[in-house]
Coordinates of N, CA and C in Angstrom, one line a residue:
M1 N -15.2 15.9 -25.9 CA -14.4 15.4 -24.8 C -15.1 14.3 -24.0
A2 N -16.4 14.6 -23.6 CA -17.1 13.6 -22.9 C -17.3 12.3 -23.6
F3 N -17.5 12.4 -25.0 CA -17.6 11.2 -25.8 C -16.3 10.4 -25.7
F4 N -15.1 11.1 -25.9 CA -13.8 10.4 -25.8 C -13.6 9.7 -24.5
F5 N -14.0 10.4 -23.4 CA -13.9 9.8 -22.0 C -14.8 8.5 -21.9
A6 N -16.0 8.6 -22.5 CA -16.9 7.5 -22.4 C -16.3 6.3 -23.3
L7 N -15.8 6.6 -24.4 CA -15.2 5.6 -25.3 C -14.0 5.0 -24.6
S8 N -13.1 5.8 -24.0 CA -12.0 5.3 -23.3 C -12.4 4.4 -22.1
F9 N -13.4 4.7 -21.4 CA -13.9 3.9 -20.3 C -14.4 2.6 -20.8
A10 N -15.1 2.6 -22.0 CA -15.6 1.4 -22.5 C -14.5 0.4 -23.0
L11 N -13.5 1.0 -23.5 CA -12.3 0.2 -24.0 C -11.6 -0.5 -22.8
V12 N -11.5 0.1 -21.7 CA -10.8 -0.4 -20.6 C -11.7 -1.3 -19.7
V13 N -12.9 -0.9 -19.4 CA -13.7 -1.6 -18.4 C -14.6 -2.6 -19.2
G14 N -14.8 -2.3 -20.4 CA -15.6 -3.3 -21.2 C -14.8 -4.5 -21.7
H15 N -15.0 -4.9 -22.9 CA -14.4 -6.1 -23.4 C -13.2 -5.9 -24.3
G16 N -12.9 -4.6 -24.6 CA -11.8 -4.4 -25.5 C -10.4 -4.3 -24.9
N17 N -9.4 -4.4 -25.7 CA -8.0 -4.2 -25.3 C -7.7 -2.7 -25.4
K18 N -6.8 -2.3 -24.6 CA -6.3 -0.9 -24.7 C -4.8 -0.8 -24.6
L19 N -4.2 0.0 -25.5 CA -2.8 0.2 -25.6 C -2.4 1.3 -24.6
V20 N -1.5 1.0 -23.7 CA -1.0 2.0 -22.7 C 0.5 1.9 -22.5
R21 N 1.0 2.8 -21.8 CA 2.5 2.7 -21.4 C 2.6 2.2 -20.0
A22 N 3.6 1.4 -19.8 CA 3.9 0.8 -18.5 C 5.3 1.1 -18.0
T23 N 5.4 1.4 -16.7 CA 6.7 1.5 -16.1 C 6.7 0.5 -14.9
F24 N 7.7 0.6 -14.0 CA 7.6 -0.3 -12.9 C 8.0 0.4 -11.6
Y25 N 7.6 -0.2 -10.5 CA 8.0 0.4 -9.2 C 8.5 -0.8 -8.3
N26 N 9.3 -0.4 -7.3 CA 9.9 -1.3 -6.4 C 9.2 -1.5 -5.1
P27 N 9.4 -2.6 -4.4 CA 8.8 -2.8 -3.1 C 9.4 -1.8 -2.1
P28 N 8.7 -1.5 -1.0 CA 7.5 -2.2 -0.5 C 6.3 -1.8 -1.2
Y29 N 5.3 -2.7 -1.4 CA 4.1 -2.4 -2.1 C 2.9 -2.0 -1.1
N30 N 3.2 -1.9 0.1 CA 2.2 -1.4 1.1 C 2.8 -0.1 1.7
P31 N 1.9 0.8 2.1 CA 0.5 0.8 2.0 C 0.1 1.1 0.5
S32 N -1.2 0.8 0.2 CA -1.7 1.0 -1.2 C -2.9 1.8 -1.1
A33 N -3.2 2.5 -2.2 CA -4.4 3.3 -2.3 C -5.7 2.5 -2.3
C34 N -5.6 1.3 -2.7 CA -6.8 0.4 -2.7 C -7.0 -0.3 -1.4
F35 N -6.0 -0.7 -0.7 CA -6.1 -1.6 0.5 C -5.4 -1.0 1.7
G36 N -5.0 0.2 1.7 CA -4.3 0.8 2.9 C -3.1 -0.1 3.3
N37 N -3.1 -0.4 4.6 CA -2.0 -1.1 5.2 C -2.2 -2.6 5.1
S38 N -3.3 -3.1 4.6 CA -3.6 -4.5 4.5 C -2.6 -5.2 3.6
K39 N -2.2 -6.4 4.0 CA -1.3 -7.2 3.2 C -1.8 -7.4 1.8
I40 N -0.9 -7.2 0.9 CA -1.2 -7.5 -0.5 C -0.7 -8.9 -0.9
N41 N -1.6 -9.7 -1.4 CA -1.2 -11.1 -1.8 C -0.5 -11.1 -3.1
G42 N 0.7 -11.6 -3.1 CA 1.5 -11.8 -4.3 C 2.2 -10.5 -4.8
V43 N 2.9 -10.7 -5.9 CA 3.7 -9.6 -6.4 C 3.3 -9.2 -7.8
M44 N 2.4 -10.0 -8.4 CA 1.9 -9.7 -9.8 C 0.8 -8.6 -9.7
I45 N 1.3 -7.4 -9.4 CA 0.3 -6.3 -9.1 C 0.7 -5.1 -10.0
A46 N -0.3 -4.1 -9.9 CA -0.1 -2.9 -10.7 C -0.7 -1.7 -10.0
A47 N -0.3 -0.6 -10.4 CA -0.9 0.7 -10.0 C -1.4 1.4 -11.2
A48 N -2.6 2.0 -11.1 CA -3.3 2.6 -12.2 C -3.1 4.1 -12.2
G49 N -2.9 4.6 -13.5 CA -2.9 6.1 -13.6 C -4.3 6.7 -13.2
S50 N -4.3 8.0 -13.0 CA -5.5 8.6 -12.4 C -6.8 8.3 -13.2
D51 N -6.8 8.4 -14.5 CA -8.0 8.1 -15.3 C -8.5 6.7 -15.1
L52 N -7.6 5.8 -15.2 CA -7.9 4.4 -15.0 C -8.4 4.1 -13.6
F53 N -7.7 4.7 -12.6 CA -8.0 4.5 -11.2 C -9.5 4.9 -10.9
K54 N -9.9 6.0 -11.5 CA -11.2 6.5 -11.3 C -12.3 5.6 -11.8
K55 N -11.9 4.6 -12.6 CA -12.9 3.6 -13.1 C -13.0 2.4 -12.2
S56 N -12.7 2.5 -11.0 CA -12.8 1.5 -10.0 C -12.1 0.2 -10.3
V57 N -10.8 0.3 -10.6 CA -10.1 -0.9 -10.9 C -9.5 -1.7 -9.7
C58 N -9.6 -1.1 -8.5 CA -9.1 -1.7 -7.3 C -9.5 -3.2 -7.2
G59 N -8.5 -4.1 -7.0 CA -8.8 -5.5 -6.9 C -9.1 -6.2 -8.1
K60 N -9.2 -5.5 -9.3 CA -9.6 -6.2 -10.5 C -8.4 -6.7 -11.2
K61 N -8.6 -7.9 -11.9 CA -7.5 -8.5 -12.6 C -7.5 -8.1 -14.1
F62 N -6.3 -7.8 -14.6 CA -6.2 -7.5 -16.0 C -5.1 -8.3 -16.6
S63 N -5.3 -8.7 -17.9 CA -4.2 -9.3 -18.7 C -3.3 -8.1 -19.2
V64 N -2.0 -8.3 -19.1 CA -1.1 -7.3 -19.6 C -0.1 -8.0 -20.5
K65 N 0.1 -7.5 -21.7 CA 0.9 -8.1 -22.7 C 1.9 -7.0 -23.3
C66 N 3.2 -7.3 -23.3 CA 4.1 -6.3 -23.9 C 4.0 -6.4 -25.4
V67 N 3.8 -5.2 -26.0 CA 3.7 -5.1 -27.4 C 4.6 -4.1 -28.0
G68 N 5.5 -3.6 -27.2 CA 6.5 -2.6 -27.6 C 7.6 -3.1 -28.5
K69 N 8.7 -2.4 -28.5 CA 9.8 -2.8 -29.3 C 10.3 -4.2 -28.9
S70 N 10.7 -5.0 -29.9 CA 11.1 -6.4 -29.7 C 12.2 -6.5 -28.7
H71 N 13.1 -5.5 -28.7 CA 14.3 -5.6 -27.8 C 13.9 -5.4 -26.4
A72 N 12.8 -4.7 -26.1 CA 12.3 -4.5 -24.8 C 11.5 -5.6 -24.2
C73 N 10.7 -6.3 -25.0 CA 9.9 -7.4 -24.6 C 10.6 -8.7 -24.5
K74 N 10.4 -9.4 -23.4 CA 10.9 -10.8 -23.2 C 10.0 -11.8 -23.9
T75 N 8.8 -11.5 -23.9 CA 7.8 -12.5 -24.4 C 6.6 -11.8 -25.0
N76 N 5.8 -12.5 -25.8 CA 4.6 -11.9 -26.3 C 3.4 -12.5 -25.6
K77 N 3.7 -13.3 -24.6 CA 2.6 -13.9 -23.8 C 2.1 -13.0 -22.7
P78 N 0.8 -12.9 -22.5 CA 0.3 -12.0 -21.4 C 0.5 -12.5 -20.0
I79 N 0.5 -11.6 -19.0 CA 0.5 -12.0 -17.6 C -0.8 -11.5 -17.0
V80 N -1.1 -11.9 -15.8 CA -2.3 -11.4 -15.1 C -1.8 -10.6 -13.9
V81 N -2.3 -9.4 -13.8 CA -2.0 -8.6 -12.6 C -3.3 -8.1 -12.0
T82 N -3.1 -7.8 -10.7 CA -4.3 -7.2 -9.9 C -3.9 -5.8 -9.6
F83 N -4.9 -4.9 -9.8 CA -4.6 -3.5 -9.5 C -4.8 -3.3 -8.0
V84 N -3.8 -2.7 -7.4 CA -3.8 -2.5 -5.9 C -3.5 -1.1 -5.5
D85 N -3.1 -0.2 -6.4 CA -2.7 1.1 -6.1 C -3.0 2.1 -7.2
M86 N -2.7 3.4 -6.8 CA -2.8 4.4 -7.8 C -1.4 5.0 -8.1
C87 N -1.2 5.3 -9.3 CA 0.1 5.9 -9.8 C -0.1 7.3 -10.2
P88 N 0.0 8.3 -9.3 CA -0.2 9.7 -9.7 C 0.7 10.2 -10.8
G89 N 1.9 9.6 -10.9 CA 2.8 10.1 -11.9 C 2.7 9.4 -13.2
C90 N 1.8 8.4 -13.3 CA 1.6 7.7 -14.6 C 0.8 8.5 -15.6
G91 N -0.1 9.3 -15.2 CA -1.0 10.1 -16.1 C -1.9 9.2 -16.9
G92 N -3.1 9.7 -17.0 CA -4.2 9.1 -17.8 C -4.4 7.6 -17.4
S93 N -4.4 6.8 -18.4 CA -4.6 5.3 -18.3 C -3.4 4.5 -18.3
N94 N -2.2 5.1 -18.2 CA -1.0 4.4 -18.1 C -0.9 3.7 -16.8
I95 N 0.0 2.7 -16.7 CA 0.1 1.9 -15.5 C 1.6 1.7 -15.0
D96 N 1.7 1.4 -13.8 CA 3.0 1.1 -13.1 C 2.9 -0.4 -12.6
L97 N 3.7 -1.2 -13.2 CA 3.7 -2.6 -12.8 C 4.7 -2.8 -11.6
S98 N 4.4 -3.9 -10.8 CA 5.4 -4.2 -9.8 C 6.7 -4.6 -10.5
R99 N 7.8 -4.5 -9.8 CA 9.1 -4.9 -10.4 C 9.1 -6.3 -11.0
E100 N 8.4 -7.2 -10.3 CA 8.4 -8.6 -10.7 C 7.5 -8.8 -11.9
A101 N 6.3 -8.1 -12.0 CA 5.4 -8.2 -13.1 C 6.1 -7.7 -14.4
F102 N 6.7 -6.5 -14.3 CA 7.4 -5.9 -15.4 C 8.5 -6.8 -15.9
G103 N 9.3 -7.3 -15.0 CA 10.4 -8.2 -15.3 C 10.0 -9.5 -16.0
S104 N 8.8 -9.9 -15.8 CA 8.4 -11.2 -16.4 C 8.0 -11.0 -17.8
I105 N 7.7 -9.7 -18.3 CA 7.4 -9.5 -19.7 C 8.3 -8.7 -20.5
A106 N 9.2 -7.9 -19.7 CA 10.1 -7.0 -20.4 C 11.4 -6.9 -19.6
H107 N 12.4 -6.4 -20.3 CA 13.7 -6.2 -19.7 C 13.6 -4.9 -18.9
R108 N 13.9 -4.9 -17.6 CA 13.7 -3.7 -16.8 C 14.6 -2.6 -17.3
S109 N 15.7 -2.8 -18.0 CA 16.5 -1.8 -18.5 C 15.7 -0.9 -19.5
A110 N 14.7 -1.4 -20.1 CA 13.8 -0.6 -21.0 C 13.2 0.5 -20.3
G111 N 12.8 0.3 -19.0 CA 12.2 1.4 -18.2 C 10.7 1.7 -18.5
V112 N 10.4 1.9 -19.8 CA 9.0 2.2 -20.2 C 8.7 1.3 -21.4
I113 N 7.6 0.6 -21.4 CA 7.2 -0.2 -22.5 C 5.7 0.1 -22.9
D114 N 5.4 -0.3 -24.1 CA 4.0 -0.3 -24.5 C 3.4 -1.6 -24.2
V115 N 2.2 -1.6 -23.6 CA 1.5 -2.8 -23.3 C 0.0 -2.8 -23.7
E116 N -0.5 -3.9 -23.9 CA -1.9 -4.0 -24.2 C -2.6 -4.6 -22.9
I117 N -3.6 -3.9 -22.4 CA -4.3 -4.4 -21.2 C -5.7 -4.8 -21.6
H118 N -6.2 -5.7 -20.8 CA -7.5 -6.2 -21.1 C -8.1 -6.7 -19.7
P119 N -9.3 -6.2 -19.3 CA -9.9 -6.7 -18.1 C -10.3 -8.1 -18.2
L120 N -10.2 -8.8 -17.1 CA -10.6 -10.3 -17.1 C -11.9 -10.4 -16.3

C-alpha cells in the first residue's frame, strides 16, 4: 500500500501524466481551502480530491486534457488550471474543474469525464 501511494505521488507531482476523473462545480469559487476568502484570479481553476490535495497542490498549475469518450470531449488540446480548493466528494486523486474550465474541454452535459493531468 505504501509503495502504491509513493508511486501515485510520483506520477502526479513528478513529471508523469496521470489519468483521473473530472467533474465540475459552479461559482462562487470563494472561499477556498487554499486561499480562504482571498480573491481568486481567473476562472481556469480546479479543486483536488483528498489524496491529491494532501500533496500540496494549492496554487500549482496543471495541464488538463480530456481523454474520455469522443462525444464528451470538445477538444484534445490541454488547458491549464490552477488548484485553489479541495473537493471532499471527488475521492482520491480525482478533480473538480470550474464550470468554465470543464466547458472549455468537454460538454457539460457529460457531467464526468476522463482527463489526463500533468503538473507544470
